CSV table of C-alpha atoms (C1' of nucleotides) in Angstrom, one decimal:
chain,number,residue,atom,x,y,z
A,1,MET,CA,11.9,-163.3,15.2
A,2,LEU,CA,12.2,-159.9,16.6
A,3,ASP,CA,12.3,-158.5,13.1
A,4,ALA,CA,8.9,-160.2,12.4
A,5,THR,CA,7.5,-158.8,15.6
A,6,ARG,CA,8.5,-155.3,14.6
A,7,ALA,CA,7.0,-155.8,11.1
A,8,ALA,CA,3.8,-157.0,12.5
A,9,LEU,CA,3.7,-154.1,14.9
A,10,VAL,CA,4.0,-151.7,12.0
A,11,GLU,CA,1.3,-153.3,10.0
A,12,LEU,CA,-1.2,-154.3,12.8
A,13,GLY,CA,-0.4,-152.3,15.8
A,14,TRP,CA,-0.3,-153.6,19.3
A,15,SER,CA,-3.9,-154.6,19.8
A,16,LYS,CA,-4.4,-156.5,16.6
A,17,LEU,CA,-1.0,-158.2,16.9
A,18,THR,CA,-1.3,-161.9,17.4
A,19,LEU,CA,1.4,-164.4,18.1
A,20,GLY,CA,0.1,-166.6,15.3
A,21,ASP,CA,0.8,-163.8,12.9
A,22,VAL,CA,4.3,-163.2,14.2
A,23,ALA,CA,5.0,-166.9,14.0
A,24,ALA,CA,3.8,-167.1,10.3
A,25,ARG,CA,5.9,-164.0,9.4
A,26,ALA,CA,9.0,-165.5,11.1
A,27,GLY,CA,8.5,-168.9,9.5
A,28,VAL,CA,8.4,-170.4,12.9
A,29,ALA,CA,5.9,-172.4,14.9
A,30,LYS,CA,3.6,-170.6,17.3
A,31,THR,CA,4.9,-173.1,19.9
A,32,THR,CA,8.4,-171.8,19.6
A,33,LEU,CA,7.4,-168.3,20.6
A,34,TYR,CA,5.7,-169.5,23.6
A,35,ARG,CA,8.8,-171.6,24.5
A,36,ARG,CA,11.0,-168.5,24.5
A,37,TRP,CA,8.7,-165.8,25.8
A,38,PRO,CA,5.9,-166.0,28.4
A,39,GLY,CA,3.6,-163.9,26.3
A,40,LYS,CA,2.9,-161.0,24.0
A,41,SER,CA,4.3,-158.3,26.3
A,42,ALA,CA,7.6,-159.9,26.9
A,43,LEU,CA,8.2,-160.5,23.2
A,44,VAL,CA,7.5,-157.0,22.2
A,45,VAL,CA,9.7,-155.5,24.9
A,46,ASP,CA,12.5,-157.4,23.5
A,47,ALA,CA,11.6,-156.6,19.9
A,48,VAL,CA,11.5,-152.8,20.7
A,49,ALA,CA,14.4,-152.7,23.0
A,50,VAL,CA,17.0,-153.1,20.3
A,51,LEU,CA,15.7,-150.0,18.7
A,52,PHE,CA,16.9,-148.0,21.7
A,53,ASP,CA,20.5,-149.2,21.1
A,54,GLU,CA,20.8,-146.8,18.2
A,55,LEU,CA,20.3,-143.8,20.6
A,56,GLU,CA,23.6,-142.1,21.0
A,57,LEU,CA,24.8,-138.8,22.3
A,58,PRO,CA,27.7,-137.3,20.3
A,59,ASP,CA,29.3,-134.3,22.0
A,60,ARG,CA,27.8,-131.3,20.3
A,61,GLY,CA,29.8,-128.7,22.2
A,62,SER,CA,27.2,-127.3,24.7
A,63,LEU,CA,24.5,-128.5,27.0
A,64,ALA,CA,21.9,-126.9,24.9
A,65,ALA,CA,23.1,-128.6,21.7
A,66,ASP,CA,23.3,-132.0,23.6
A,67,VAL,CA,19.8,-131.6,24.9
A,68,GLY,CA,18.6,-130.7,21.5
A,69,GLY,CA,20.3,-133.7,20.0
A,70,VAL,CA,18.9,-136.3,22.4
A,71,VAL,CA,15.4,-134.7,22.1
A,72,ARG,CA,15.6,-135.0,18.3
A,73,SER,CA,16.8,-138.6,18.2
A,74,PHE,CA,14.2,-139.6,20.9
A,75,ALA,CA,11.5,-138.0,18.9
A,76,ALA,CA,12.6,-139.6,15.7
A,77,LEU,CA,12.3,-142.9,17.5
A,78,LEU,CA,8.8,-142.2,18.8
A,79,GLU,CA,7.6,-141.2,15.4
A,80,ARG,CA,8.3,-144.7,14.1
A,81,PRO,CA,4.9,-146.5,14.2
A,82,GLU,CA,6.4,-149.6,15.9
A,83,THR,CA,7.7,-147.8,18.9
A,84,ALA,CA,4.7,-145.5,19.3
A,85,THR,CA,2.1,-148.2,19.5
A,86,ALA,CA,4.3,-150.6,21.5
A,87,LEU,CA,5.7,-148.3,24.1
A,88,MET,CA,2.4,-147.0,25.3
A,89,ALA,CA,0.7,-150.4,25.4
A,90,LEU,CA,3.6,-151.8,27.3
A,91,VAL,CA,3.5,-149.1,29.9
A,92,ALA,CA,-0.3,-149.6,30.2
A,93,GLU,CA,0.4,-153.4,30.8
A,94,SER,CA,3.1,-152.7,33.3
A,95,THR,CA,0.6,-150.9,35.5
A,96,ARG,CA,-0.7,-154.4,36.5
A,97,ASP,CA,2.5,-156.4,36.1
A,98,PRO,CA,5.5,-155.7,38.1
A,99,GLY,CA,7.7,-158.2,36.3
A,100,LEU,CA,6.9,-156.5,33.1
A,101,ARG,CA,7.7,-153.3,34.6
A,102,ASP,CA,11.2,-154.4,35.5
A,103,ARG,CA,11.8,-155.8,32.0
A,104,ILE,CA,10.9,-152.4,30.6
A,105,ARG,CA,13.1,-150.5,33.0
A,106,THR,CA,16.2,-152.5,32.2
A,107,ALA,CA,15.4,-152.9,28.4
A,108,VAL,CA,14.3,-149.4,27.6
A,109,VAL,CA,14.3,-146.9,30.4
A,110,ASP,CA,17.8,-147.4,31.7
A,111,ARG,CA,19.2,-147.2,28.1
A,112,GLN,CA,17.6,-143.6,27.8
A,113,LYS,CA,18.7,-142.6,31.3
A,114,ARG,CA,22.2,-143.4,30.4
A,115,LEU,CA,22.2,-140.5,27.9
A,116,VAL,CA,21.0,-138.0,30.4
A,117,LEU,CA,23.7,-139.0,32.9
A,118,GLU,CA,26.3,-138.8,30.1
A,119,GLY,CA,25.1,-135.4,28.9
A,120,ARG,CA,25.0,-134.2,32.6
A,121,ALA,CA,28.5,-135.2,33.3
A,122,ARG,CA,29.7,-133.6,30.1
A,123,ALA,CA,28.0,-130.4,31.0
A,124,GLN,CA,29.7,-130.4,34.5
A,125,ALA,CA,33.1,-131.0,32.8
A,126,ARG,CA,32.4,-127.9,30.6
A,127,GLY,CA,31.5,-125.8,33.7
A,128,GLU,CA,27.9,-125.3,32.5
A,129,LEU,CA,26.6,-127.1,35.5
A,130,PRO,CA,28.0,-127.1,39.0
A,131,PRO,CA,29.7,-130.3,40.2
A,132,ASP,CA,27.9,-132.7,42.4
A,133,ALA,CA,27.7,-131.7,46.0
A,134,ASP,CA,25.5,-134.4,47.4
A,135,PRO,CA,25.3,-137.6,45.4
A,136,VAL,CA,21.7,-138.4,46.2
A,137,ALA,CA,20.6,-135.0,45.4
A,138,ALA,CA,22.5,-135.4,42.1
A,139,ALA,CA,20.7,-138.6,41.3
A,140,ARG,CA,17.4,-137.0,42.1
A,141,GLN,CA,18.1,-134.1,39.8
A,142,ALA,CA,19.2,-136.5,37.0
A,143,ASP,CA,16.0,-138.4,37.4
A,144,LEU,CA,14.0,-135.2,37.4
A,145,VAL,CA,15.6,-134.0,34.2
A,146,PHE,CA,15.2,-137.4,32.7
A,147,ASP,CA,11.4,-137.4,33.4
A,148,VAL,CA,11.1,-133.9,32.1
A,149,ILE,CA,12.8,-134.7,28.8
A,150,ALA,CA,11.4,-138.1,28.0
A,151,GLY,CA,7.9,-137.1,29.3
A,152,ALA,CA,7.7,-134.0,27.3
A,153,VAL,CA,8.7,-135.6,24.1
A,154,VAL,CA,6.4,-138.5,24.6
A,155,HIS,CA,3.5,-136.2,25.4
A,156,ARG,CA,4.2,-133.9,22.5
A,157,VAL,CA,4.4,-136.7,20.0
A,158,LEU,CA,1.9,-139.3,21.2
A,159,VAL,CA,-0.7,-137.5,23.3
A,160,SER,CA,-0.8,-133.9,21.7
A,161,GLY,CA,-0.1,-135.7,18.5
A,162,GLU,CA,2.0,-132.9,16.9
A,163,PRO,CA,5.5,-133.4,15.7
A,164,ALA,CA,8.6,-132.4,17.6
A,165,ASP,CA,9.8,-130.2,14.8
A,166,ASP,CA,12.7,-127.7,15.0
A,167,ALA,CA,10.7,-125.0,16.5
A,168,TRP,CA,9.4,-127.1,19.3
A,169,VAL,CA,12.7,-128.7,20.1
A,170,THR,CA,14.6,-125.4,20.3
A,171,ALA,CA,11.9,-123.9,22.5
A,172,PHE,CA,11.8,-126.8,24.7
A,173,THR,CA,15.6,-127.0,25.0
A,174,ALA,CA,15.7,-123.2,25.8
A,175,LEU,CA,13.2,-123.6,28.6
A,176,LEU,CA,14.9,-126.5,30.1
A,177,VAL,CA,18.5,-125.1,29.9
A,178,ALA,CA,17.3,-121.8,31.2
A,179,GLY,CA,15.7,-123.5,34.1
A,180,LEU,CA,18.8,-125.5,34.9
A,181,GLY,CA,20.9,-122.4,34.6
A,182,ALA,CA,18.7,-120.2,36.7
A,183,LEU,CA,18.2,-122.8,39.4
A,184,THR,CA,21.8,-123.9,40.2
A,185,PRO,CA,24.1,-120.9,40.4
A,186,PRO,CA,22.9,-119.6,43.7
A,187,GLY,CA,22.2,-123.2,45.2
B,1,MET,CA,-22.6,-148.2,33.2
B,2,LEU,CA,-19.5,-145.9,33.3
B,3,ASP,CA,-19.3,-146.7,37.0
B,4,ALA,CA,-19.2,-150.4,36.2
B,5,THR,CA,-16.6,-149.8,33.5
B,6,ARG,CA,-14.3,-148.1,36.1
B,7,ALA,CA,-14.9,-150.8,38.6
B,8,ALA,CA,-13.8,-153.4,36.1
B,9,LEU,CA,-10.8,-151.4,35.2
B,10,VAL,CA,-9.6,-151.3,38.8
B,11,GLU,CA,-10.2,-154.9,39.2
B,12,LEU,CA,-9.0,-156.5,35.8
B,13,GLY,CA,-7.0,-153.7,34.1
B,14,TRP,CA,-7.4,-152.7,30.5
B,15,SER,CA,-6.1,-155.9,28.8
B,16,LYS,CA,-8.3,-158.3,30.7
B,17,LEU,CA,-11.4,-156.1,30.6
B,18,THR,CA,-14.2,-157.6,28.5
B,19,LEU,CA,-17.4,-156.0,27.5
B,20,GLY,CA,-19.3,-159.0,28.9
B,21,ASP,CA,-17.8,-158.3,32.2
B,22,VAL,CA,-18.9,-154.7,32.2
B,23,ALA,CA,-22.3,-155.7,31.1
B,24,ALA,CA,-22.7,-158.2,33.9
B,25,ARG,CA,-21.5,-155.7,36.5
B,26,ALA,CA,-23.8,-152.9,35.2
B,27,GLY,CA,-26.8,-155.4,35.2
B,28,VAL,CA,-27.2,-154.6,31.4
B,29,ALA,CA,-27.1,-156.8,28.3
B,30,LYS,CA,-24.0,-156.8,26.3
B,31,THR,CA,-26.0,-155.7,23.3
B,32,THR,CA,-26.8,-152.5,25.0
B,33,LEU,CA,-23.2,-151.5,25.3
B,34,TYR,CA,-22.5,-152.2,21.6
B,35,ARG,CA,-25.7,-150.1,20.8
B,36,ARG,CA,-24.2,-147.1,22.6
B,37,TRP,CA,-20.5,-147.4,22.1
B,38,PRO,CA,-18.7,-148.7,19.0
B,39,GLY,CA,-16.2,-150.6,21.1
B,40,LYS,CA,-14.1,-151.0,24.1
B,41,SER,CA,-11.9,-147.9,23.5
B,42,ALA,CA,-14.8,-145.5,23.2
B,43,LEU,CA,-16.5,-146.8,26.2
B,44,VAL,CA,-13.4,-146.4,28.4
B,45,VAL,CA,-12.8,-143.0,27.2
B,46,ASP,CA,-16.2,-141.9,28.4
B,47,ALA,CA,-15.7,-143.7,31.6
B,48,VAL,CA,-12.4,-142.0,32.3
B,49,ALA,CA,-13.3,-138.6,31.1
B,50,VAL,CA,-15.6,-137.8,33.9
B,51,LEU,CA,-12.7,-138.3,36.4
B,52,PHE,CA,-10.9,-135.4,34.7
B,53,ASP,CA,-13.8,-133.1,35.6
B,54,GLU,CA,-12.7,-133.0,39.3
B,55,LEU,CA,-9.5,-131.3,38.2
B,56,GLU,CA,-9.6,-127.7,39.2
B,57,LEU,CA,-7.1,-124.8,39.9
B,58,PRO,CA,-7.9,-122.6,42.7
B,59,ASP,CA,-5.8,-119.5,42.9
B,60,ARG,CA,-3.0,-120.2,45.3
B,61,GLY,CA,-1.4,-116.8,45.0
B,62,SER,CA,1.7,-117.4,42.9
B,63,LEU,CA,2.7,-119.1,39.7
B,64,ALA,CA,4.8,-121.6,41.6
B,65,ALA,CA,2.1,-122.5,43.9
B,66,ASP,CA,-0.4,-122.9,41.1
B,67,VAL,CA,2.0,-125.2,39.1
B,68,GLY,CA,2.6,-127.2,42.1
B,69,GLY,CA,-1.2,-127.5,42.8
B,70,VAL,CA,-2.0,-128.7,39.3
B,71,VAL,CA,1.0,-131.2,39.3
B,72,ARG,CA,-0.2,-132.6,42.6
B,73,SER,CA,-3.9,-133.1,41.5
B,74,PHE,CA,-2.9,-134.6,38.2
B,75,ALA,CA,-0.4,-136.9,39.9
B,76,ALA,CA,-3.2,-138.0,42.3
B,77,LEU,CA,-5.4,-138.8,39.4
B,78,LEU,CA,-2.7,-140.8,37.6
B,79,GLU,CA,-2.0,-142.8,40.7
B,80,ARG,CA,-5.5,-144.2,40.7
B,81,PRO,CA,-5.3,-147.6,39.1
B,82,GLU,CA,-8.2,-147.0,36.7
B,83,THR,CA,-6.7,-143.9,35.0
B,84,ALA,CA,-3.2,-145.4,34.9
B,85,THR,CA,-4.0,-148.5,32.9
B,86,ALA,CA,-6.7,-146.9,30.8
B,87,LEU,CA,-4.9,-143.8,29.7
B,88,MET,CA,-1.8,-145.4,28.4
B,89,ALA,CA,-3.7,-148.1,26.6
B,90,LEU,CA,-6.0,-145.5,25.1
B,91,VAL,CA,-3.0,-143.5,23.8
B,92,ALA,CA,-1.5,-146.6,22.5
B,93,GLU,CA,-4.7,-147.4,20.6
B,94,SER,CA,-5.1,-143.8,19.3
B,95,THR,CA,-1.8,-144.2,17.4
B,96,ARG,CA,-3.7,-146.2,14.9
B,97,ASP,CA,-7.1,-144.7,15.1
B,98,PRO,CA,-7.6,-141.1,14.3
B,99,GLY,CA,-11.1,-141.1,15.5
B,100,LEU,CA,-10.2,-142.3,18.9
B,101,ARG,CA,-7.5,-139.6,19.0
B,102,ASP,CA,-10.1,-137.0,18.6
B,103,ARG,CA,-12.2,-138.4,21.3
B,104,ILE,CA,-9.4,-138.4,23.7
B,105,ARG,CA,-8.4,-134.9,22.8
B,106,THR,CA,-11.8,-133.4,23.5
B,107,ALA,CA,-12.6,-135.7,26.5
B,108,VAL,CA,-9.3,-135.6,28.3
B,109,VAL,CA,-6.5,-133.5,26.9
B,110,ASP,CA,-8.5,-130.3,26.5
B,111,ARG,CA,-9.8,-130.5,30.0
B,112,GLN,CA,-6.2,-130.5,31.3
B,113,LYS,CA,-5.0,-127.9,28.9
B,114,ARG,CA,-7.7,-125.5,30.2
B,115,LEU,CA,-5.9,-125.4,33.5
B,116,VAL,CA,-2.6,-124.4,31.9
B,117,LEU,CA,-4.3,-121.5,30.1
B,118,GLU,CA,-5.9,-120.5,33.2
B,119,GLY,CA,-2.9,-120.5,35.3
B,120,ARG,CA,-0.9,-118.8,32.7
B,121,ALA,CA,-3.5,-115.9,32.4
B,122,ARG,CA,-3.5,-115.6,36.1
B,123,ALA,CA,0.3,-115.3,36.3
B,124,GLN,CA,0.2,-112.6,33.6
B,125,ALA,CA,-2.3,-110.7,35.6
B,126,ARG,CA,0.0,-110.9,38.7
B,127,GLY,CA,3.0,-109.7,36.6
B,128,GLU,CA,4.9,-113.0,37.0
B,129,LEU,CA,4.8,-113.5,33.2
B,130,PRO,CA,4.8,-110.8,30.5
B,131,PRO,CA,1.7,-110.3,28.5
B,132,ASP,CA,1.2,-111.9,25.2
B,133,ALA,CA,3.0,-110.1,22.3
B,134,ASP,CA,2.2,-112.5,19.5
B,135,PRO,CA,-1.0,-114.7,20.0
B,136,VAL,CA,0.4,-117.7,18.0
B,137,ALA,CA,3.6,-117.5,20.0
B,138,ALA,CA,1.6,-117.4,23.2
B,139,ALA,CA,-0.3,-120.5,22.1
B,140,ARG,CA,2.8,-122.3,21.3
B,141,GLN,CA,4.3,-121.6,24.5
B,142,ALA,CA,1.2,-122.6,26.4
B,143,ASP,CA,1.3,-125.9,24.4
B,144,LEU,CA,4.9,-126.4,25.3
B,145,VAL,CA,4.3,-125.9,29.0
B,146,PHE,CA,1.4,-128.2,28.9
B,147,ASP,CA,3.4,-130.9,27.3
B,148,VAL,CA,6.2,-130.4,29.8
B,149,ILE,CA,3.9,-130.6,32.8
B,150,ALA,CA,1.6,-133.4,31.8
B,151,GLY,CA,4.5,-135.4,30.2
B,152,ALA,CA,6.8,-135.1,33.2
B,153,VAL,CA,4.1,-136.2,35.6
B,154,VAL,CA,2.9,-139.1,33.4
B,155,HIS,CA,6.5,-140.2,32.9
B,156,ARG,CA,7.4,-140.0,36.6
B,157,VAL,CA,4.4,-141.9,37.7
B,158,LEU,CA,3.9,-144.4,35.1
B,159,VAL,CA,7.3,-145.0,33.3
B,160,SER,CA,9.8,-144.3,36.2
B,161,GLY,CA,7.2,-145.8,38.4
B,162,GLU,CA,8.0,-143.6,41.4
B,163,PRO,CA,5.4,-141.3,43.2
B,164,ALA,CA,5.2,-137.7,42.7
B,165,ASP,CA,5.8,-136.9,46.2
B,166,ASP,CA,6.4,-133.4,47.7
B,167,ALA,CA,10.1,-133.4,47.1
B,168,TRP,CA,9.6,-134.2,43.4
B,169,VAL,CA,6.8,-131.7,43.0
B,170,THR,CA,8.7,-128.9,44.4
B,171,ALA,CA,11.8,-129.7,42.5
B,172,PHE,CA,10.0,-129.9,39.2
B,173,THR,CA,8.0,-126.8,39.9
B,174,ALA,CA,11.2,-124.9,40.8
B,175,LEU,CA,12.8,-126.0,37.5
B,176,LEU,CA,9.8,-125.1,35.5
B,177,VAL,CA,9.2,-121.7,37.0
B,178,ALA,CA,12.9,-120.9,36.9
B,179,GLY,CA,13.0,-121.7,33.3
B,180,LEU,CA,10.0,-119.5,32.6
B,181,GLY,CA,11.4,-116.7,34.5
B,182,ALA,CA,14.8,-116.9,33.1
B,183,LEU,CA,13.6,-117.1,29.6
B,184,THR,CA,11.0,-114.3,29.3
B,185,PRO,CA,12.3,-111.2,30.9
B,186,PRO,CA,14.8,-110.4,28.1
B,187,GLY,CA,12.6,-111.6,25.3
C,1,DG,C1',25.2,-195.2,19.9
C,2,DT,C1',22.6,-192.8,23.1
C,3,DG,C1',20.9,-188.9,25.9
C,4,DT,C1',19.7,-184.1,25.5
C,5,DT,C1',17.9,-180.1,23.6
C,6,DA,C1',15.3,-177.5,20.5
C,7,DC,C1',12.2,-177.3,17.0
C,8,DG,C1',8.0,-178.0,13.7
C,9,DC,C1',3.4,-179.5,13.3
C,10,DT,C1',-1.4,-180.7,14.5
C,11,DA,C1',-5.2,-180.5,17.3
C,12,DC,C1',-7.7,-179.1,21.1
C,13,DG,C1',-10.8,-176.7,24.9
C,14,DA,C1',-11.7,-172.3,26.4
C,15,DG,C1',-12.8,-167.6,26.1
C,16,DC,C1',-14.0,-163.3,23.8
C,17,DC,C1',-15.7,-160.6,20.0
C,18,DG,C1',-19.5,-158.5,17.5
C,19,DT,C1',-24.0,-159.4,15.4
C,20,DA,C1',-28.7,-161.2,14.4
C,21,DG,C1',-33.2,-162.3,15.7
C,22,DC,C1',-37.0,-162.3,18.7
C,23,DG,C1',-40.0,-160.7,22.4
C,24,DG,C1',-41.4,-157.3,25.9
C,25,DA,C1',-42.0,-152.7,28.2
C,26,DA,C1',-42.7,-147.7,28.0
C,27,DC,C1',-44.3,-143.8,25.7
C,28,DG,C1',-47.0,-140.7,22.7
C,29,DG,C1',-50.6,-139.4,19.3
C,30,DC,C1',-55.3,-139.6,18.4
D,1,DG,C1',-58.5,-148.2,23.5
D,2,DC,C1',-55.3,-148.8,19.6
D,3,DC,C1',-50.9,-148.6,17.3
D,4,DG,C1',-46.3,-147.1,15.9
D,5,DT,C1',-41.8,-146.1,17.7
D,6,DT,C1',-38.1,-146.8,20.5
D,7,DC,C1',-35.4,-148.8,23.6
D,8,DC,C1',-34.0,-152.7,26.0
D,9,DG,C1',-33.0,-157.7,27.6
D,10,DC,C1',-32.1,-162.4,26.2
D,11,DT,C1',-30.2,-166.3,23.5
D,12,DA,C1',-27.5,-168.0,20.1
D,13,DC,C1',-24.1,-168.0,16.7
D,14,DG,C1',-19.6,-168.1,13.5
D,15,DG,C1',-15.2,-166.5,13.7
D,16,DC,C1',-11.1,-165.7,15.9
D,17,DT,C1',-7.4,-166.0,19.3
D,18,DC,C1',-5.3,-167.9,23.2
D,19,DG,C1',-2.1,-171.1,25.5
D,20,DT,C1',-1.2,-176.0,25.9
D,21,DA,C1',-0.5,-181.0,24.9
D,22,DG,C1',1.2,-184.7,22.2
D,23,DC,C1',4.1,-186.6,18.9
D,24,DG,C1',7.9,-187.0,15.5
D,25,DT,C1',12.4,-185.2,14.0
D,26,DA,C1',16.9,-183.1,13.5
D,27,DA,C1',21.4,-181.4,15.6
D,28,DC,C1',24.7,-181.9,18.9
D,29,DA,C1',27.8,-183.8,22.8
D,30,DC,C1',30.6,-187.4,24.4
DNA sequence: GTGTTACGCTACGAGCCGTAGCGGAACGGC
DNA sequence: GCCGTTCCGCTACGGCTCGTAGCGTAACAC
């Protein structure tokens, strides 16, 4: 079912995707889809969410290398046509649907944020970042870094429409790591 | 016409917005809309584009203050319900429609990027940033900064779903300015 | 043997899309 | 005063999608 949804997303995109189509591809009655999911948005959330499971963050030895790695893998995910068209449409829908917003958060956003927390803890263990003084300040900084990384990649790939190639990834990583390094030693 | 489109966006959101609705609100026949715009997407692009004209960048005296200013005004624009639901949906559509992508670029993206170029030139005049050595490298850095700023704000407001309040703006500005400052003096 | 659950299939009213066809109003040239 | 052009409003239409209702059936539990 979710496979059929992703296939339909690749071929038709979000706007022209119909539940009748998905049902036909999956060899399933349209009724069954409506019995399991309340609508198009919820179905696509589940279909796309599994793609974010493949995001991992192996230890590459330094904060800069870890940031570069997560940026690269996230960009690779966004350059797949299914995720690109679906993610933006879902975010647009979630603007007017709090329930959908929660689904997206638990199914997609939290899975990415986990990587940031992981890389951050690793950098602290290496001594590249100072340990947490205040836990709420630490959470705020993690959220900030997450928004910067994910936002920049999304904007580069989907809005500016240019690839996140090696040159861009290294430049962005350098900027972010330099900012973190310059900001935290004194404070 | 565009006023009616924005009003319908506020009330219905992107997905439930119909051209018949817009026509009724504008006191105009549905045919007229189709005579002027090829479809829903193009109409909404024009309706939203004018909102980006109010973005300006007064000289606030320092690079940090200028960045904070543009972040604040951009965030205020994104927190309006019309722009939030429309922008993301348009980006989603543009992944499958190169023509729409160009419309968005000229009508929305370029208007924002202008601010970045302006602030950058101003910071160079103040001596806060080094002058351009290589023009293509300068353009690349400007694009990078633009993606970081716009992407972070969009992600914060629309994906994370939390407001870009003063605390966040100052933290983000500090991170970005520190990164720019730490990166460029040696190079 | 029976209740429960889940599914497939058909059919339906409702709504929107995008277009065609027709008639009317404004404007300009002469 | 006459006529061509252009723009608009209005109605109507075929086609498509939505989401639901109704009915029959297969698997499973006990």
